[in-house]
Amino acid sequence: MKIKILPEIISNKIAAGEVVERPSSVVKELVENALDAGSTQILIEVEKGGRSLIRVSDNGVGMSKDDALLSIERYATSKIFKDEDLFSISTFGFRGEALPSIASVSRFTLVTKEKNAQSGIEIRIEGGKIMSVNDKGSPDGTMITVKDLFVNTPARRKFMKSTDTEMGHIADTVASMALGRHDVYFRLLHNGKTVYNWLTVPDSAQRAEDVLGKETRNILYPLKFQSDNISISGWISSPSVKRSTGRGIYIFVNGRFVRDRVIQHALLEGYSARLIKGQFPFSVIFVNIPYNLVDVNVHPAKREVRFADQKKVHESVETAVKKSLDLLDPFRKTSGYFAQKQEVSKSFDVSEPPAFYKSDGKTSRSHPYPPPSVPYPPPKIPPDAQADLWEKKRFKDLRILGQLHGTYIISESDEGIVLIDQHAAHERILYEQLKIRPRGAIQHAVQKLLIPEIIETGYREAGVLEKLLPDFQKTGIEIEPFGGNAFAVKSVPAFLADKEVKAVIVEIMEKIIETGFAPGLQKASDEVTKLVACHGAIRANQQLSGREIRTLVDQLDDCEMPSHCPHGRPTWISFTIKELEKLFKRTG
Ligand SMILES: Nc1ncnc2c1ncn2[C@@H]1O[C@H](COP(=O)(O)OP(=O)(O)O)[C@@H](O)[C@H]1O
Ligand SMILES: [Mg+2]
């Protein structure tokens, strides 16, 4: 006989290899158990980044003596019983692997007591072997102590990084779990010093402020969306906030913190033109979906999930984000806005418009969080009053003061000063004209070239250009194949008439190939439109007449998304009188 069933101690150690990657994994599993046990207070004590000690104490339901002895057996769980349970998991844990795995690679002590029990019980395990089981006087709840992690797995022990690094992972882990449960008190200590002390608060926004920092107070805006059986809530940062990594993005699916590409992608798509590529927002997103439509059993540490209908989830998150941001844009289009307001009012509510929209003109922005006692949805207001409350800003109302360095338009609003980037603004205008209005309804004329311009391209470029001909056509650039890798340009939009059209097309092709081209992708088609708009737009360092400026500024009112150019840069910035007074130290 060569094949043997592994002794349990060894199989637990093997499981530990997957479940317990590093000290923060232990913290995660123990805190998840505490939450599953209904705790409202969780204390996490760590020494030396978790190498020498991790202790998690909770005030949850505790365990009876029998349950405690079972809990350290492999596959022992109180959370699932039947096959079907596996497809409707509402708890964090379900595999029954964590405790035996952790106990197999450390010096492990479990002390637990049920509420009405006479006394508690203490179980000590070393390297997977039970050393002692005793009755023990203890408070209600559970305390698990993990000493000398990886004591008997030298390879793992070597892989542990510096105390700072491991503690950093632990702090991140606790932060992500605390963001998901504002109703639980979390306290984290390292070497006896308090790292976090997060009291329970009435809503997730206040916890977000505790966890992400006070500076997020004025830049997080509510997300609220419901479609069929998917509900989305949480907080996203205003597009003015830019981070260079996605580390400020926290995603919870049915309360579970996960790294999910589908949702993260949808979030960024929701910002679309408002963020430049490579920039990330802050956000805390809660996606709630029926348990049977999401598989949580796809990753050993339960960090990932899989949705039955990814597309639906993607769409819902993207729409939620987009609508929330549209409402934030003070220059949003009236018709678009009201149409949208009606369309979304069934499912989407922002509890409190930031003060920027209110016509009192006093402050540019107020605390965006709803007061804790204001429930969603906000009180219904009669339509007229509502129009008034949400009175939008219009570019038409800006008083033009002049042009700065042939590049920026200076204007005055009731609240202060507004500077407009003429190139970015014109780019936005052309982009929307090209994109939204079908050809024929375009205001700008298309100009036929008397002698077609012949473009010779490389083999790869030719293949791509061929597939994009309909997209160029939509912008007014008519191109026909001319044999081999050659193409004939027959017409261009009037705004490109005095440009080197060959150079424009070649540059567009290069950019598209550089960003990776897949035929039929909406992205490539959109990129063509963006780049044509960019080439057609007035440049910086170009003097404009008063009339040209007025026309340009007024046209922004026709845009759906007037505040950002198609690449995500802002088209305007503003200073309120308040802000100016502050800068000039007129006020305190
Ligand atoms: N802090 C705790 N409070 C109460 N019960 C606990 C606690 N930790 C673990 N348990 C019990 O021990 C069982 C095994 O825990 P674990 O190995 O993490 O598996 P799982 O969480 O997947 O069920 C749990 O199902 C639960 O019944
Ligand atoms: Mg567990």
Short mmCIF file of N, CA and C in Angstrom, two decimals, residues 21-166:
data_model
loop_
_atom_site.label_atom_id
_atom_site.label_comp_id
_atom_site.label_asym_id
_atom_site.label_seq_id
_atom_site.Cartn_x
_atom_site.Cartn_y
_atom_site.Cartn_z
N GLU A 21 -2.36 32.62 5.56
CA GLU A 21 -1.24 33.03 4.74
C GLU A 21 -0.23 33.82 5.58
N ARG A 22 -0.75 34.65 6.47
CA ARG A 22 0.08 35.53 7.28
C ARG A 22 -0.74 35.98 8.49
N PRO A 23 -0.13 36.69 9.44
CA PRO A 23 -0.87 37.05 10.65
C PRO A 23 -2.23 37.70 10.38
N SER A 24 -2.29 38.55 9.36
CA SER A 24 -3.57 39.23 9.13
C SER A 24 -4.67 38.24 8.75
N SER A 25 -4.31 37.07 8.18
CA SER A 25 -5.34 36.08 7.85
C SER A 25 -5.98 35.55 9.13
N VAL A 26 -5.14 35.37 10.17
CA VAL A 26 -5.66 34.89 11.45
C VAL A 26 -6.64 35.92 12.01
N VAL A 27 -6.22 37.18 11.97
CA VAL A 27 -7.09 38.24 12.48
C VAL A 27 -8.42 38.22 11.73
N LYS A 28 -8.35 38.10 10.42
CA LYS A 28 -9.56 38.10 9.61
C LYS A 28 -10.50 36.96 10.02
N GLU A 29 -9.96 35.75 10.11
CA GLU A 29 -10.82 34.61 10.44
C GLU A 29 -11.43 34.75 11.83
N LEU A 30 -10.61 35.22 12.79
CA LEU A 30 -11.13 35.31 14.16
C LEU A 30 -12.17 36.42 14.29
N VAL A 31 -11.94 37.54 13.61
CA VAL A 31 -12.92 38.63 13.69
C VAL A 31 -14.21 38.21 12.97
N GLU A 32 -14.06 37.51 11.86
CA GLU A 32 -15.27 37.03 11.17
C GLU A 32 -16.08 36.11 12.07
N ASN A 33 -15.39 35.23 12.79
CA ASN A 33 -16.11 34.35 13.71
C ASN A 33 -16.83 35.16 14.78
N ALA A 34 -16.14 36.19 15.28
CA ALA A 34 -16.76 37.03 16.32
C ALA A 34 -18.01 37.71 15.78
N LEU A 35 -17.93 38.20 14.54
CA LEU A 35 -19.11 38.85 13.94
C LEU A 35 -20.23 37.83 13.71
N ASP A 36 -19.86 36.64 13.24
CA ASP A 36 -20.88 35.59 13.03
C ASP A 36 -21.56 35.23 14.35
N ALA A 37 -20.83 35.41 15.45
CA ALA A 37 -21.39 35.06 16.77
C ALA A 37 -22.22 36.21 17.34
N GLY A 38 -22.48 37.22 16.54
CA GLY A 38 -23.36 38.30 16.95
C GLY A 38 -22.73 39.29 17.92
N SER A 39 -21.42 39.39 17.92
CA SER A 39 -20.76 40.31 18.85
C SER A 39 -21.02 41.77 18.49
N THR A 40 -21.02 42.62 19.50
CA THR A 40 -21.13 44.05 19.25
C THR A 40 -19.85 44.77 19.69
N GLN A 41 -18.96 44.01 20.36
CA GLN A 41 -17.68 44.59 20.77
C GLN A 41 -16.58 43.59 20.46
N ILE A 42 -15.57 44.04 19.77
CA ILE A 42 -14.48 43.14 19.41
C ILE A 42 -13.15 43.83 19.73
N LEU A 43 -12.35 43.14 20.55
CA LEU A 43 -11.04 43.68 20.90
C LEU A 43 -9.97 42.81 20.24
N ILE A 44 -9.06 43.45 19.54
CA ILE A 44 -7.99 42.71 18.86
C ILE A 44 -6.66 43.17 19.42
N GLU A 45 -5.93 42.25 20.07
CA GLU A 45 -4.62 42.62 20.62
C GLU A 45 -3.54 41.91 19.81
N VAL A 46 -2.53 42.66 19.44
CA VAL A 46 -1.47 42.11 18.60
C VAL A 46 -0.13 42.48 19.21
N GLU A 47 0.82 41.53 19.16
CA GLU A 47 2.19 41.88 19.54
C GLU A 47 3.15 41.49 18.43
N LYS A 48 4.14 42.33 18.21
CA LYS A 48 5.16 42.11 17.17
C LYS A 48 4.54 41.75 15.81
N GLY A 49 3.60 42.57 15.39
CA GLY A 49 3.01 42.35 14.07
C GLY A 49 2.28 41.03 13.95
N GLY A 50 1.96 40.42 15.09
CA GLY A 50 1.20 39.18 15.06
C GLY A 50 2.06 37.93 15.17
N ARG A 51 3.39 38.10 15.14
CA ARG A 51 4.27 36.92 15.24
C ARG A 51 4.16 36.29 16.61
N SER A 52 4.23 37.14 17.64
CA SER A 52 4.26 36.54 18.97
C SER A 52 2.87 36.41 19.57
N LEU A 53 1.95 37.33 19.22
CA LEU A 53 0.61 37.21 19.81
C LEU A 53 -0.47 37.84 18.96
N ILE A 54 -1.59 37.11 18.83
CA ILE A 54 -2.83 37.67 18.30
C ILE A 54 -3.93 37.20 19.23
N ARG A 55 -4.69 38.14 19.78
CA ARG A 55 -5.78 37.72 20.65
C ARG A 55 -7.05 38.49 20.26
N VAL A 56 -8.12 37.74 20.02
CA VAL A 56 -9.39 38.38 19.67
C VAL A 56 -10.42 38.01 20.72
N SER A 57 -10.98 39.02 21.38
CA SER A 57 -12.01 38.77 22.41
C SER A 57 -13.31 39.39 21.94
N ASP A 58 -14.41 38.66 22.16
CA ASP A 58 -15.69 39.21 21.74
C ASP A 58 -16.76 39.01 22.81
N ASN A 59 -17.89 39.66 22.62
CA ASN A 59 -19.02 39.50 23.54
C ASN A 59 -20.18 38.80 22.84
N GLY A 60 -19.82 37.88 21.94
CA GLY A 60 -20.86 37.16 21.19
C GLY A 60 -21.48 36.02 21.99
N VAL A 61 -22.15 35.11 21.27
CA VAL A 61 -22.94 34.07 21.96
C VAL A 61 -22.11 33.04 22.71
N GLY A 62 -20.83 32.93 22.38
CA GLY A 62 -20.00 31.94 23.07
C GLY A 62 -20.34 30.52 22.64
N MET A 63 -19.65 29.56 23.27
CA MET A 63 -19.90 28.14 22.92
C MET A 63 -20.05 27.30 24.18
N SER A 64 -20.86 26.25 24.05
CA SER A 64 -20.94 25.28 25.14
C SER A 64 -19.65 24.45 25.12
N LYS A 65 -19.46 23.66 26.15
CA LYS A 65 -18.25 22.84 26.21
C LYS A 65 -18.16 21.90 25.00
N ASP A 66 -19.29 21.25 24.68
CA ASP A 66 -19.28 20.32 23.56
C ASP A 66 -18.98 21.02 22.24
N ASP A 67 -19.64 22.16 22.06
CA ASP A 67 -19.40 22.92 20.82
C ASP A 67 -17.95 23.38 20.73
N ALA A 68 -17.42 23.80 21.85
CA ALA A 68 -16.04 24.30 21.84
C ALA A 68 -15.09 23.18 21.40
N LEU A 69 -15.36 21.96 21.92
CA LEU A 69 -14.49 20.85 21.54
C LEU A 69 -14.65 20.49 20.06
N LEU A 70 -15.88 20.67 19.58
CA LEU A 70 -16.13 20.38 18.16
C LEU A 70 -15.52 21.45 17.25
N SER A 71 -15.54 22.67 17.73
CA SER A 71 -15.14 23.79 16.86
C SER A 71 -13.71 23.66 16.35
N ILE A 72 -12.89 22.91 17.10
CA ILE A 72 -11.50 22.79 16.69
C ILE A 72 -11.26 21.54 15.84
N GLU A 73 -12.34 20.84 15.51
CA GLU A 73 -12.24 19.71 14.58
C GLU A 73 -12.40 20.24 13.17
N ARG A 74 -11.72 19.59 12.25
CA ARG A 74 -11.85 19.98 10.85
C ARG A 74 -13.29 19.77 10.38
N TYR A 75 -13.77 20.65 9.55
CA TYR A 75 -15.12 20.62 8.97
C TYR A 75 -16.21 20.74 10.02
N ALA A 76 -15.84 21.23 11.20
CA ALA A 76 -16.88 21.43 12.22
C ALA A 76 -17.36 22.86 12.10
N THR A 77 -18.63 23.02 11.79
CA THR A 77 -19.19 24.36 11.65
C THR A 77 -20.62 24.34 12.13
N SER A 78 -21.06 25.44 12.70
CA SER A 78 -22.46 25.55 13.12
C SER A 78 -23.25 26.28 12.04
N LYS A 79 -22.58 26.60 10.91
CA LYS A 79 -23.19 27.54 9.99
C LYS A 79 -23.87 26.93 8.77
N ILE A 80 -23.44 25.75 8.35
CA ILE A 80 -24.19 25.09 7.28
C ILE A 80 -24.45 23.64 7.64
N PHE A 81 -25.57 23.14 7.20
CA PHE A 81 -25.96 21.77 7.55
C PHE A 81 -26.26 20.95 6.32
N LYS A 82 -26.92 21.59 5.34
CA LYS A 82 -27.39 20.86 4.18
C LYS A 82 -26.67 21.37 2.93
N ASP A 83 -26.78 20.56 1.88
CA ASP A 83 -26.27 20.95 0.58
C ASP A 83 -26.71 22.36 0.19
N GLU A 84 -28.01 22.59 0.32
CA GLU A 84 -28.58 23.86 -0.14
C GLU A 84 -27.98 25.05 0.61
N ASP A 85 -27.61 24.80 1.88
CA ASP A 85 -27.08 25.91 2.69
C ASP A 85 -25.87 26.54 2.02
N LEU A 86 -25.12 25.71 1.31
CA LEU A 86 -23.90 26.20 0.69
C LEU A 86 -24.20 27.26 -0.37
N PHE A 87 -25.45 27.26 -0.84
CA PHE A 87 -25.79 28.23 -1.88
C PHE A 87 -26.60 29.40 -1.34
N SER A 88 -26.67 29.51 -0.04
CA SER A 88 -27.35 30.67 0.53
C SER A 88 -26.64 31.06 1.82
N ILE A 89 -25.35 31.38 1.68
CA ILE A 89 -24.54 31.62 2.86
C ILE A 89 -24.66 33.06 3.33
N SER A 90 -25.12 33.23 4.55
CA SER A 90 -25.29 34.58 5.06
C SER A 90 -24.25 34.89 6.14
N THR A 91 -23.46 33.91 6.51
CA THR A 91 -22.42 34.14 7.53
C THR A 91 -21.08 34.34 6.84
N PHE A 92 -20.11 34.85 7.60
CA PHE A 92 -18.78 35.02 7.01
C PHE A 92 -18.11 33.65 6.83
N GLY A 93 -18.22 32.81 7.86
CA GLY A 93 -17.59 31.50 7.79
C GLY A 93 -18.57 30.46 7.30
N PHE A 94 -18.05 29.33 6.83
CA PHE A 94 -18.92 28.22 6.44
C PHE A 94 -18.14 26.94 6.26
N ARG A 95 -16.79 27.04 6.22
CA ARG A 95 -16.03 25.85 5.88
C ARG A 95 -15.63 25.02 7.10
N GLY A 96 -15.64 25.66 8.27
CA GLY A 96 -15.22 24.94 9.46
C GLY A 96 -13.74 24.60 9.45
N GLU A 97 -12.96 25.43 8.78
CA GLU A 97 -11.53 25.13 8.64
C GLU A 97 -10.64 26.02 9.48
N ALA A 98 -11.14 27.22 9.79
CA ALA A 98 -10.25 28.23 10.33
C ALA A 98 -9.63 27.82 11.67
N LEU A 99 -10.47 27.48 12.64
CA LEU A 99 -9.92 27.19 13.96
C LEU A 99 -8.92 26.03 13.95
N PRO A 100 -9.28 24.86 13.38
CA PRO A 100 -8.29 23.78 13.37
C PRO A 100 -7.02 24.15 12.59
N SER A 101 -7.16 24.91 11.52
CA SER A 101 -5.97 25.31 10.75
C SER A 101 -5.05 26.17 11.60
N ILE A 102 -5.64 27.19 12.23
CA ILE A 102 -4.82 28.10 13.03
C ILE A 102 -4.18 27.34 14.19
N ALA A 103 -4.98 26.46 14.82
CA ALA A 103 -4.48 25.72 15.97
C ALA A 103 -3.36 24.76 15.59
N SER A 104 -3.31 24.37 14.30
CA SER A 104 -2.27 23.42 13.90
C SER A 104 -0.92 24.08 13.66
N VAL A 105 -0.90 25.42 13.59
CA VAL A 105 0.38 26.10 13.30
C VAL A 105 0.73 27.15 14.36
N SER A 106 0.23 26.94 15.60
CA SER A 106 0.53 27.94 16.64
C SER A 106 0.33 27.32 18.02
N ARG A 107 0.56 28.14 19.05
CA ARG A 107 0.13 27.76 20.40
C ARG A 107 -1.19 28.48 20.62
N PHE A 108 -2.26 27.71 20.73
CA PHE A 108 -3.62 28.22 20.58
C PHE A 108 -4.41 28.01 21.86
N THR A 109 -5.08 29.04 22.31
CA THR A 109 -5.95 28.88 23.48
C THR A 109 -7.33 29.45 23.18
N LEU A 110 -8.34 28.66 23.48
CA LEU A 110 -9.72 29.09 23.28
C LEU A 110 -10.38 29.14 24.65
N VAL A 111 -10.92 30.31 25.01
CA VAL A 111 -11.71 30.43 26.23
C VAL A 111 -13.09 30.92 25.81
N THR A 112 -14.12 30.22 26.24
CA THR A 112 -15.44 30.64 25.78
C THR A 112 -16.50 30.33 26.83
N LYS A 113 -17.57 31.14 26.82
CA LYS A 113 -18.66 30.90 27.77
C LYS A 113 -19.98 31.36 27.16
N GLU A 114 -20.96 30.49 27.24
CA GLU A 114 -22.31 30.88 26.81
C GLU A 114 -22.95 31.70 27.91
N LYS A 115 -23.93 32.48 27.54
CA LYS A 115 -24.53 33.40 28.49
C LYS A 115 -25.00 32.73 29.78
N ASN A 116 -25.78 31.67 29.65
CA ASN A 116 -26.38 31.10 30.86
C ASN A 116 -25.57 29.96 31.47
N ALA A 117 -24.38 29.73 30.92
CA ALA A 117 -23.59 28.62 31.44
C ALA A 117 -23.02 28.94 32.82
N GLN A 118 -22.85 27.88 33.61
CA GLN A 118 -22.28 28.03 34.95
C GLN A 118 -20.87 28.59 34.87
N SER A 119 -20.09 27.97 33.99
CA SER A 119 -18.72 28.46 33.85
C SER A 119 -18.28 28.33 32.40
N GLY A 120 -17.14 28.88 32.11
CA GLY A 120 -16.63 28.77 30.76
C GLY A 120 -15.70 27.58 30.64
N ILE A 121 -15.07 27.47 29.46
CA ILE A 121 -14.15 26.37 29.23
C ILE A 121 -12.89 26.91 28.55
N GLU A 122 -11.77 26.28 28.90
CA GLU A 122 -10.52 26.68 28.25
C GLU A 122 -9.89 25.46 27.59
N ILE A 123 -9.56 25.62 26.31
CA ILE A 123 -8.90 24.53 25.59
C ILE A 123 -7.56 25.04 25.09
N ARG A 124 -6.49 24.27 25.42
CA ARG A 124 -5.16 24.67 24.94
C ARG A 124 -4.67 23.65 23.92
N ILE A 125 -4.17 24.16 22.78
CA ILE A 125 -3.68 23.28 21.72
C ILE A 125 -2.31 23.77 21.29
N GLU A 126 -1.37 22.84 21.07
CA GLU A 126 -0.06 23.26 20.54
C GLU A 126 0.25 22.46 19.30
N GLY A 127 0.48 23.15 18.21
CA GLY A 127 0.80 22.49 16.94
C GLY A 127 -0.25 21.45 16.59
N GLY A 128 -1.50 21.70 16.92
CA GLY A 128 -2.58 20.81 16.51
C GLY A 128 -2.91 19.75 17.57
N LYS A 129 -2.07 19.62 18.63
CA LYS A 129 -2.34 18.61 19.66
C LYS A 129 -3.03 19.24 20.87
N ILE A 130 -4.14 18.64 21.31
CA ILE A 130 -4.83 19.19 22.48
C ILE A 130 -3.98 18.93 23.72
N MET A 131 -3.63 19.98 24.45
CA MET A 131 -2.79 19.86 25.63
C MET A 131 -3.63 19.78 26.91
N SER A 132 -4.74 20.60 26.94
CA SER A 132 -5.56 20.56 28.14
C SER A 132 -6.95 21.10 27.85
N VAL A 133 -7.91 20.64 28.64
CA VAL A 133 -9.28 21.14 28.57
C VAL A 133 -9.73 21.36 30.01
N ASN A 134 -10.05 22.61 30.37
CA ASN A 134 -10.42 22.90 31.76
C ASN A 134 -11.66 23.78 31.83
N ASP A 135 -12.41 23.63 32.90
CA ASP A 135 -13.44 24.64 33.18
C ASP A 135 -12.73 25.91 33.60
N LYS A 136 -13.34 27.03 33.26
CA LYS A 136 -12.65 28.27 33.60
C LYS A 136 -13.66 29.39 33.77
N GLY A 137 -13.53 30.13 34.84
CA GLY A 137 -14.38 31.30 35.04
C GLY A 137 -14.02 32.33 33.99
N SER A 138 -15.02 32.83 33.23
CA SER A 138 -14.70 33.82 32.21
C SER A 138 -15.94 34.63 31.87
N PRO A 139 -15.77 35.77 31.28
CA PRO A 139 -16.94 36.57 30.90
C PRO A 139 -17.68 35.90 29.73
N ASP A 140 -18.93 36.31 29.50
CA ASP A 140 -19.68 35.78 28.35
C ASP A 140 -18.94 36.15 27.07
N GLY A 141 -18.93 35.21 26.15
CA GLY A 141 -18.29 35.48 24.87
C GLY A 141 -17.09 34.57 24.67
N THR A 142 -16.24 34.95 23.74
CA THR A 142 -15.14 34.07 23.34
C THR A 142 -13.84 34.87 23.26
N MET A 143 -12.76 34.23 23.71
CA MET A 143 -11.45 34.86 23.56
C MET A 143 -10.50 33.81 22.98
N ILE A 144 -9.90 34.14 21.87
CA ILE A 144 -8.97 33.19 21.25
C ILE A 144 -7.58 33.83 21.20
N THR A 145 -6.61 33.08 21.71
CA THR A 145 -5.24 33.60 21.75
C THR A 145 -4.36 32.73 20.85
N VAL A 146 -3.64 33.39 19.96
CA VAL A 146 -2.76 32.66 19.05
C VAL A 146 -1.34 33.16 19.27
N LYS A 147 -0.50 32.26 19.84
CA LYS A 147 0.89 32.68 20.12
C LYS A 147 1.83 31.97 19.16
N ASP A 148 2.95 32.60 18.91
CA ASP A 148 4.02 31.99 18.11
C ASP A 148 3.49 31.36 16.82
N LEU A 149 2.89 32.18 16.01
CA LEU A 149 2.32 31.72 14.74
C LEU A 149 3.41 31.08 13.87
N PHE A 150 3.07 29.98 13.22
CA PHE A 150 3.99 29.23 12.34
C PHE A 150 5.17 28.65 13.11
N VAL A 151 4.96 28.42 14.41
CA VAL A 151 6.02 27.90 15.26
C VAL A 151 6.59 26.60 14.69
N ASN A 152 5.71 25.79 14.09
CA ASN A 152 6.14 24.48 13.60
C ASN A 152 6.16 24.39 12.07
N THR A 153 6.07 25.53 11.40
CA THR A 153 6.21 25.52 9.94
C THR A 153 7.25 26.55 9.56
N PRO A 154 8.54 26.18 9.67
CA PRO A 154 9.64 27.14 9.50
C PRO A 154 9.59 27.86 8.16
N ALA A 155 9.14 27.17 7.11
CA ALA A 155 9.12 27.81 5.79
C ALA A 155 8.21 29.04 5.84
N ARG A 156 7.02 28.85 6.42
CA ARG A 156 6.07 29.95 6.53
C ARG A 156 6.63 31.08 7.40
N ARG A 157 7.27 30.66 8.47
CA ARG A 157 7.78 31.64 9.41
C ARG A 157 8.77 32.57 8.70
N LYS A 158 9.57 31.97 7.83
CA LYS A 158 10.55 32.77 7.09
C LYS A 158 9.89 33.77 6.17
N PHE A 159 8.70 33.41 5.68
CA PHE A 159 8.04 34.30 4.73
C PHE A 159 7.39 35.52 5.35
N MET A 160 7.33 35.50 6.69
CA MET A 160 6.73 36.68 7.33
C MET A 160 7.66 37.87 7.14
N LYS A 161 7.04 39.02 6.87
CA LYS A 161 7.82 40.22 6.63
C LYS A 161 8.05 40.97 7.94
N SER A 162 8.54 42.18 7.85
CA SER A 162 8.84 42.96 9.04
C SER A 162 7.58 43.20 9.87
N THR A 163 7.80 43.53 11.14
CA THR A 163 6.68 43.82 12.03
C THR A 163 5.78 44.89 11.42
N ASP A 164 6.39 45.92 10.87
CA ASP A 164 5.61 47.02 10.28
C ASP A 164 4.73 46.53 9.14
N THR A 165 5.31 45.71 8.29
CA THR A 165 4.54 45.21 7.14
C THR A 165 3.37 44.36 7.61
N GLU A 166 3.65 43.40 8.50
CA GLU A 166 2.57 42.52 8.96
C GLU A 166 1.50 43.30 9.70
#
